[in-house]
Amino acid sequence: MAHVLHSEKAVSTNPLKSSQPLGAAFAFLGVAGCVPLFHGSQGCTSFALVLFVRHFKETIPLQTTAMDEVATIMGGADHLEEAILNLKSRTKPELIGVCTTALVETRGEDFAGDLALIKARRAEALAGTEVVLAATPDFSGSIEEGWSKAVVAMIDGITARVSPRRNPRRVAVLPGFDMTVADIEEIRETIEAFGLEPTILPDVSGALDGTVPGKWIPTTYGGTTVEEIRSLGECVHCLAIGENQRTAAEKLAEVADVPYSLFASLTGLKPFDRFVTALAELSGRPVPAKLRRQRSQLADALLDGHFHFGGKKIAIAAEPDQLFRLATFFVGLGAEVTAAVTTTQGSAILEKVPADEVRVGDLGLFEELAVGADLLVTHSHGRQASERLAIPLYRVGFPIFDRLGAQHRRQVGWRGTRDLIFDVANVFQSDLHEPTPEGLNPFRRRENDHDSRPSPEPRRH
Amino acid sequence: MLSPKVQALFEEPGCDKNRAKDEKARKKGCSKPLTPGAAAGGCAFDGAKIVLQPITDVAHLVHAPLACEGNSWDNRGAASSGPMLWRTSFTTDLSELDVVLGQGERKLYRAIREIVETHAPPAVFVYETCVTALIGDDIDAVCRHATEKLGVPVVPVHAAGFVGSKNLGNKLAGEALIDHVIGTHEPDDVGACDINILGEFNLAGEFWMVKPLFDELGIRIRACIPGDARFLDVASAHTARATMMVCSTALINLARKMEERWSIPFFEGSFYGVADTSDALRQIAKLLVERGAPADLIVRTEAVIAREEAIARSKLEVFRPRLEGKRVLLNTGGVKSWSVASALMEIGIEIVGTSVKKSTPEDKERVKQLLEDEHKMFEGMAPRDLYALLARHDADIMLSGGRTQFIALKARMPWLDINQERHHPYAGYDGMVELVRQIDIAIHNPVWAEVNAPSPFDADGTVIGERVIGGGASTGARAASPASAALEAAVPAFHFKKFAASGVGDADDC
Ligand code: SF4
């Protein structure tokens, strides 16, 4: 049970968060034939675009309503309309996902109303293209919340309300923003092993998996299709992964009466046991031998790996669901989470994080709390703290811009957990310090605390 | 609706582009209206931060909700020889409550105080952004108050994103420096050979490839703005004898105002390319001598130039056999296109196209003469057209910024980064050699042959390549390669349109 503490500081030093509209755009990028559209000034879009490109190393479709000073003051409905029509004619997308930004939200217009009017007035011009809206001002929430708002918006706006005939083999899956391409593939394979047909929303594995398409495509070119979103009501069940996906699962239940189960994490032996059990129940089939073998491989990896994790001090800074998932993983192998920092306060999962306290804050705070830890776990921006504290950094989440292959690293399922154990254990092993007489001298640390090695001097500016 | 300050910048008399316009066109300013749904490029805040952030010992505080700073920090490759504070990101990260209750100003003051207390920087720069401009936070007043109370210069930077482009933001940054920083410190070691360099960012540390040349000549860099600058250097910049402006569009207003106010003459030059580097050294020597430096400086400079050029030429010659006849597409706004182009052409590289988006009419004329074909110049290119050109392999390599990197890679084309995020230094004589070396490395990488070879399997997975066990050709006889036929269909021929409208020209300057 963790206490959740909010920061009292006025200045945010080295932000941990990425913005809420970026999270929404991220989700829209997992839909085929989509262009996310930021309703705001072009600068916000440019920053988000550059960050996406640095992370995925792909061309990313992302557009802007290009609000200028005048439009901001006078109201932006015209810009929104023009942008949607321009996008429609230039890129012929299946879906335009509008994400509002702080700029337009500060003035506070009725975006949903505007959009409804635009859609009605331009019904003909927009035929064949869905347009949905996620209200995602930068001044609240974070990437995780933006993500779920976009998913809710898609279900709300696209999924057919009349419940069609159920397909007993079809299941809906709502993954979190921190699932990589490899994670999604792992989930899909596992579900298919039971003869079930998953519809994964959003599905970043189609478009952002680093293929070379062979021609120029101005929209996303893979992922969940709009048709699949429309017919989500056919699913017999919905599997929501991460507390953050609860609102979207509830929306699907409301819209199309699809019952759901929530899985707080798919990393670890037990958590994935639950998931696989659910699949066995849904399919009425036994767990295939191939999967059971993976489970036993993980058991072995846990045995081999625990030596490296036991007693280690881990500092994690991540979005709420991700923090919970990683913290339970490390604690499950005998490590201790000595610093847990997250981005926003709202999530119910935070209290369940296995640490004394969870601090809402930035990487500046993380760096203070992480002194004396054996491993830092956060995204690439943790590199400065890692350098200054001389503690290795294990990169997770978004953005990862200074390492290749982030999208192909697997952390869910039995196999993914196995990979994660090996990855992290190898970081520990490459950071081993040879014993020295000074380091082991019993008199050396008398006046100090019980730290097993000298706490590094933070570098001064 | 343009504020007077912004309006004045648009009338910049030092700007060649502007001088060519008539009165009415000038009033409208140089910002082209953006097309909603078809715009690219950064905002004024982005531009201002690019220019100011490399001042290494200053705390840069962004007064905004998260997006402005949270999505963009620590993303540029300027280098510091000492202080690292500039790489620490500070933002007020305004919450909904702050915005609704109008607590922005109080939060800003507290943020400044916290920074001063924990980091004791020589100055704090406060950046205004769209939301804080919209809610009307009086940043000037807060900065003034903080300066008095805390005894540290706190500088307001008025460059809310929505007032205009990145380029305008560059200039607004210059305004902040002239209004609040330059001239606020009197150094006690003023000399006759002190110069300023404006618009040099020290990307990948490249200015360190040039600085030793100045050291050798006894020329002191009083302030290099902003690359590897310290606050006091910038505050003392008014004592220099001459200014060289490196990135022609970014800080022209600053150069001109410094000339007005402190009679420091300036010229535009570049350290990219052999000829340009020599030219820059020559001009600096000349200006300094005119202003009282010993006359032998000119002779000494010529000697250094002759020596360095000879070394560079001989180093470049080595690459001729490997690069002669190779076709380069230059797709960048900032790096002086003609200077790099001419250096590449000197060793037999062909320039098949160059962007002149940020170039002055004078530069364009030079490019035209150099390339002998104005159709090889373009303002910007739509991603689709650029992809088409690259997919047809009408060039052997593209040199551009990160924004178009993946267009090249998806077209399976060699690509070299020559903008903000790059990792290689290209300034000065050695820098030019490095650029050519990197082109060589990129073009001759064996992966290009590998990824461009057609797959041995067709769309159905049937083997159409050479058999492994049976020997001989496979059954699915391959007439014209289906892959390349598909490419032909998907990619129409592209011809350079002169100044094609809207595109993904890399707006990343300098
Ligand atoms: S456009 Fe405005 S809100 Fe967006 S990043 Fe630039 S300054 Fe910030």
Short mmCIF file of C-alpha atoms in Angstrom, two decimals, chain A residues 8-15 17-19 22 41-43 46-47 49 51 53-54 57-59 63-70 72-73 79 82-83 86-87 90 102-103 106-107 138-140 210-216 218 221 363 381 383-384 388 459 461, chain B residues 1 34-43 45-46 61 65-75 84-85 87-96 99 107 110-111 114-115 119 130-131 134-135 161-163 165 383-384 387 403 406-407 410 412 487 490 502:
data_model
loop_
_atom_site.label_atom_id
_atom_site.label_comp_id
_atom_site.label_asym_id
_atom_site.label_seq_id
_atom_site.Cartn_x
_atom_site.Cartn_y
_atom_site.Cartn_z
CA GLU A 8 4.52 21.19 -3.60
CA LYS A 9 7.00 22.73 -5.96
CA ALA A 10 6.19 25.49 -8.40
CA VAL A 11 8.92 24.56 -10.84
CA SER A 12 9.01 21.29 -12.67
CA THR A 13 12.63 20.28 -13.21
CA ASN A 14 13.23 17.86 -16.07
CA PRO A 15 9.67 16.78 -16.80
CA LYS A 17 5.47 13.65 -18.42
CA SER A 18 4.73 13.78 -22.07
CA SER A 19 1.63 15.76 -22.85
CA LEU A 22 0.50 13.39 -27.53
CA SER A 41 -0.93 26.10 -32.80
CA GLN A 42 1.54 24.48 -35.13
CA GLY A 43 4.36 24.53 -32.60
CA SER A 46 5.82 20.09 -34.40
CA PHE A 47 7.22 19.20 -30.97
CA LEU A 49 5.92 15.05 -34.20
CA LEU A 51 9.34 13.38 -30.40
CA VAL A 53 9.91 10.46 -34.94
CA ARG A 54 12.79 10.32 -32.50
CA LYS A 57 12.24 6.28 -36.25
CA GLU A 58 9.37 6.27 -38.73
CA THR A 59 7.52 8.87 -40.74
CA GLN A 63 -1.37 17.48 -38.54
CA THR A 64 -2.39 20.76 -36.99
CA THR A 65 -5.25 23.23 -37.26
CA ALA A 66 -2.52 25.91 -37.26
CA MET A 67 -4.18 28.33 -34.89
CA ASP A 68 -2.56 31.75 -34.84
CA GLU A 69 -3.00 34.55 -32.37
CA VAL A 70 -6.06 36.00 -34.07
CA THR A 72 -7.14 31.83 -30.85
CA ILE A 73 -8.85 34.96 -29.67
CA HIS A 79 -9.60 26.44 -38.58
CA GLU A 82 -10.64 23.88 -42.87
CA ALA A 83 -8.10 21.47 -41.46
CA ASN A 86 -7.93 19.79 -46.25
CA LEU A 87 -6.87 16.54 -44.67
CA ARG A 90 -5.19 15.61 -49.47
CA ALA A 102 -4.09 23.64 -23.94
CA LEU A 103 -4.19 26.63 -26.24
CA THR A 106 -7.88 27.76 -22.38
CA ARG A 107 -10.35 29.78 -24.37
CA ASP A 138 -1.95 19.79 -21.93
CA PHE A 139 -2.59 21.35 -18.55
CA SER A 140 -4.10 18.19 -17.17
CA GLY A 210 9.42 -0.64 -38.72
CA THR A 211 8.59 -2.07 -42.08
CA VAL A 212 9.39 -0.48 -45.42
CA PRO A 213 6.10 -0.11 -47.29
CA GLY A 214 7.43 0.48 -50.82
CA LYS A 215 5.35 3.55 -51.58
CA TRP A 216 4.52 6.87 -50.03
CA PRO A 218 0.39 9.98 -46.04
CA TYR A 221 -0.72 2.16 -42.87
CA LEU A 363 12.78 13.69 -13.04
CA HIS A 381 15.25 11.52 -20.36
CA ARG A 383 19.98 9.70 -18.95
CA GLN A 384 21.05 12.92 -17.28
CA ARG A 388 25.18 12.40 -12.66
CA ARG A 459 28.04 16.41 -10.29
CA HIS A 461 27.20 22.65 -12.33
CA MET B 1 -3.25 42.29 -35.04
CA LEU B 34 -0.50 28.66 -42.58
CA THR B 35 -2.90 26.18 -44.10
CA PRO B 36 -4.81 24.28 -41.42
CA GLY B 37 -4.33 20.59 -42.01
CA ALA B 38 -1.26 21.11 -44.17
CA ALA B 39 1.28 22.93 -42.06
CA ALA B 40 4.61 21.94 -40.68
CA GLY B 41 7.24 23.65 -38.65
CA GLY B 42 7.88 24.99 -35.20
CA CYS B 43 6.47 27.98 -33.38
CA PHE B 45 8.73 29.83 -28.82
CA ASP B 46 10.62 26.96 -30.41
CA LEU B 61 12.32 28.47 -17.42
CA PRO B 65 1.46 23.97 -19.45
CA LEU B 66 3.45 20.87 -20.09
CA ALA B 67 3.41 20.59 -23.87
CA CYS B 68 5.78 23.40 -24.78
CA GLU B 69 8.68 22.09 -22.72
CA GLY B 70 7.74 18.54 -21.81
CA ASN B 71 7.68 17.36 -25.40
CA SER B 72 10.78 19.20 -26.51
CA TRP B 73 13.53 19.34 -23.93
CA ASP B 74 17.03 17.99 -24.28
CA ASN B 75 16.64 17.47 -28.01
CA MET B 84 25.49 21.96 -17.90
CA LEU B 85 22.59 23.89 -16.40
CA ARG B 87 20.38 21.00 -20.31
CA THR B 88 18.23 20.93 -17.21
CA SER B 89 14.66 21.63 -18.12
CA PHE B 90 12.54 24.00 -16.05
CA THR B 91 8.85 24.63 -16.59
CA THR B 92 5.98 25.89 -14.47
CA ASP B 93 3.92 22.99 -15.86
CA LEU B 94 0.67 24.91 -15.34
CA SER B 95 -2.27 22.82 -14.25
CA GLU B 96 -5.87 23.38 -15.09
CA VAL B 99 -5.06 28.47 -15.44
CA LYS B 107 3.55 30.19 -9.62
CA ARG B 110 7.85 30.89 -6.88
CA ALA B 111 9.42 28.83 -9.67
CA GLU B 114 13.14 27.86 -6.30
CA ILE B 115 15.54 27.80 -9.22
CA HIS B 119 20.96 26.27 -8.67
CA CYS B 130 0.71 30.74 -25.98
CA VAL B 131 -1.35 29.92 -22.93
CA LEU B 134 -3.53 34.30 -23.66
CA ILE B 135 -4.38 34.42 -19.96
CA GLY B 161 4.22 30.24 -30.15
CA PHE B 162 1.20 31.59 -31.93
CA VAL B 163 2.72 34.94 -32.88
CA SER B 165 7.15 30.92 -37.05
CA PRO B 383 6.68 14.61 -48.82
CA ARG B 384 5.08 12.67 -51.61
CA TYR B 387 9.65 10.35 -51.75
CA ARG B 403 12.22 15.89 -40.45
CA PHE B 406 12.60 8.71 -42.77
CA ILE B 407 11.28 9.73 -46.15
CA LYS B 410 11.76 4.44 -46.49
CA ARG B 412 15.94 3.03 -49.27
CA LEU B 487 7.29 1.21 -57.84
CA ALA B 490 3.21 4.10 -57.40
CA SER B 502 4.17 24.07 -49.21
#
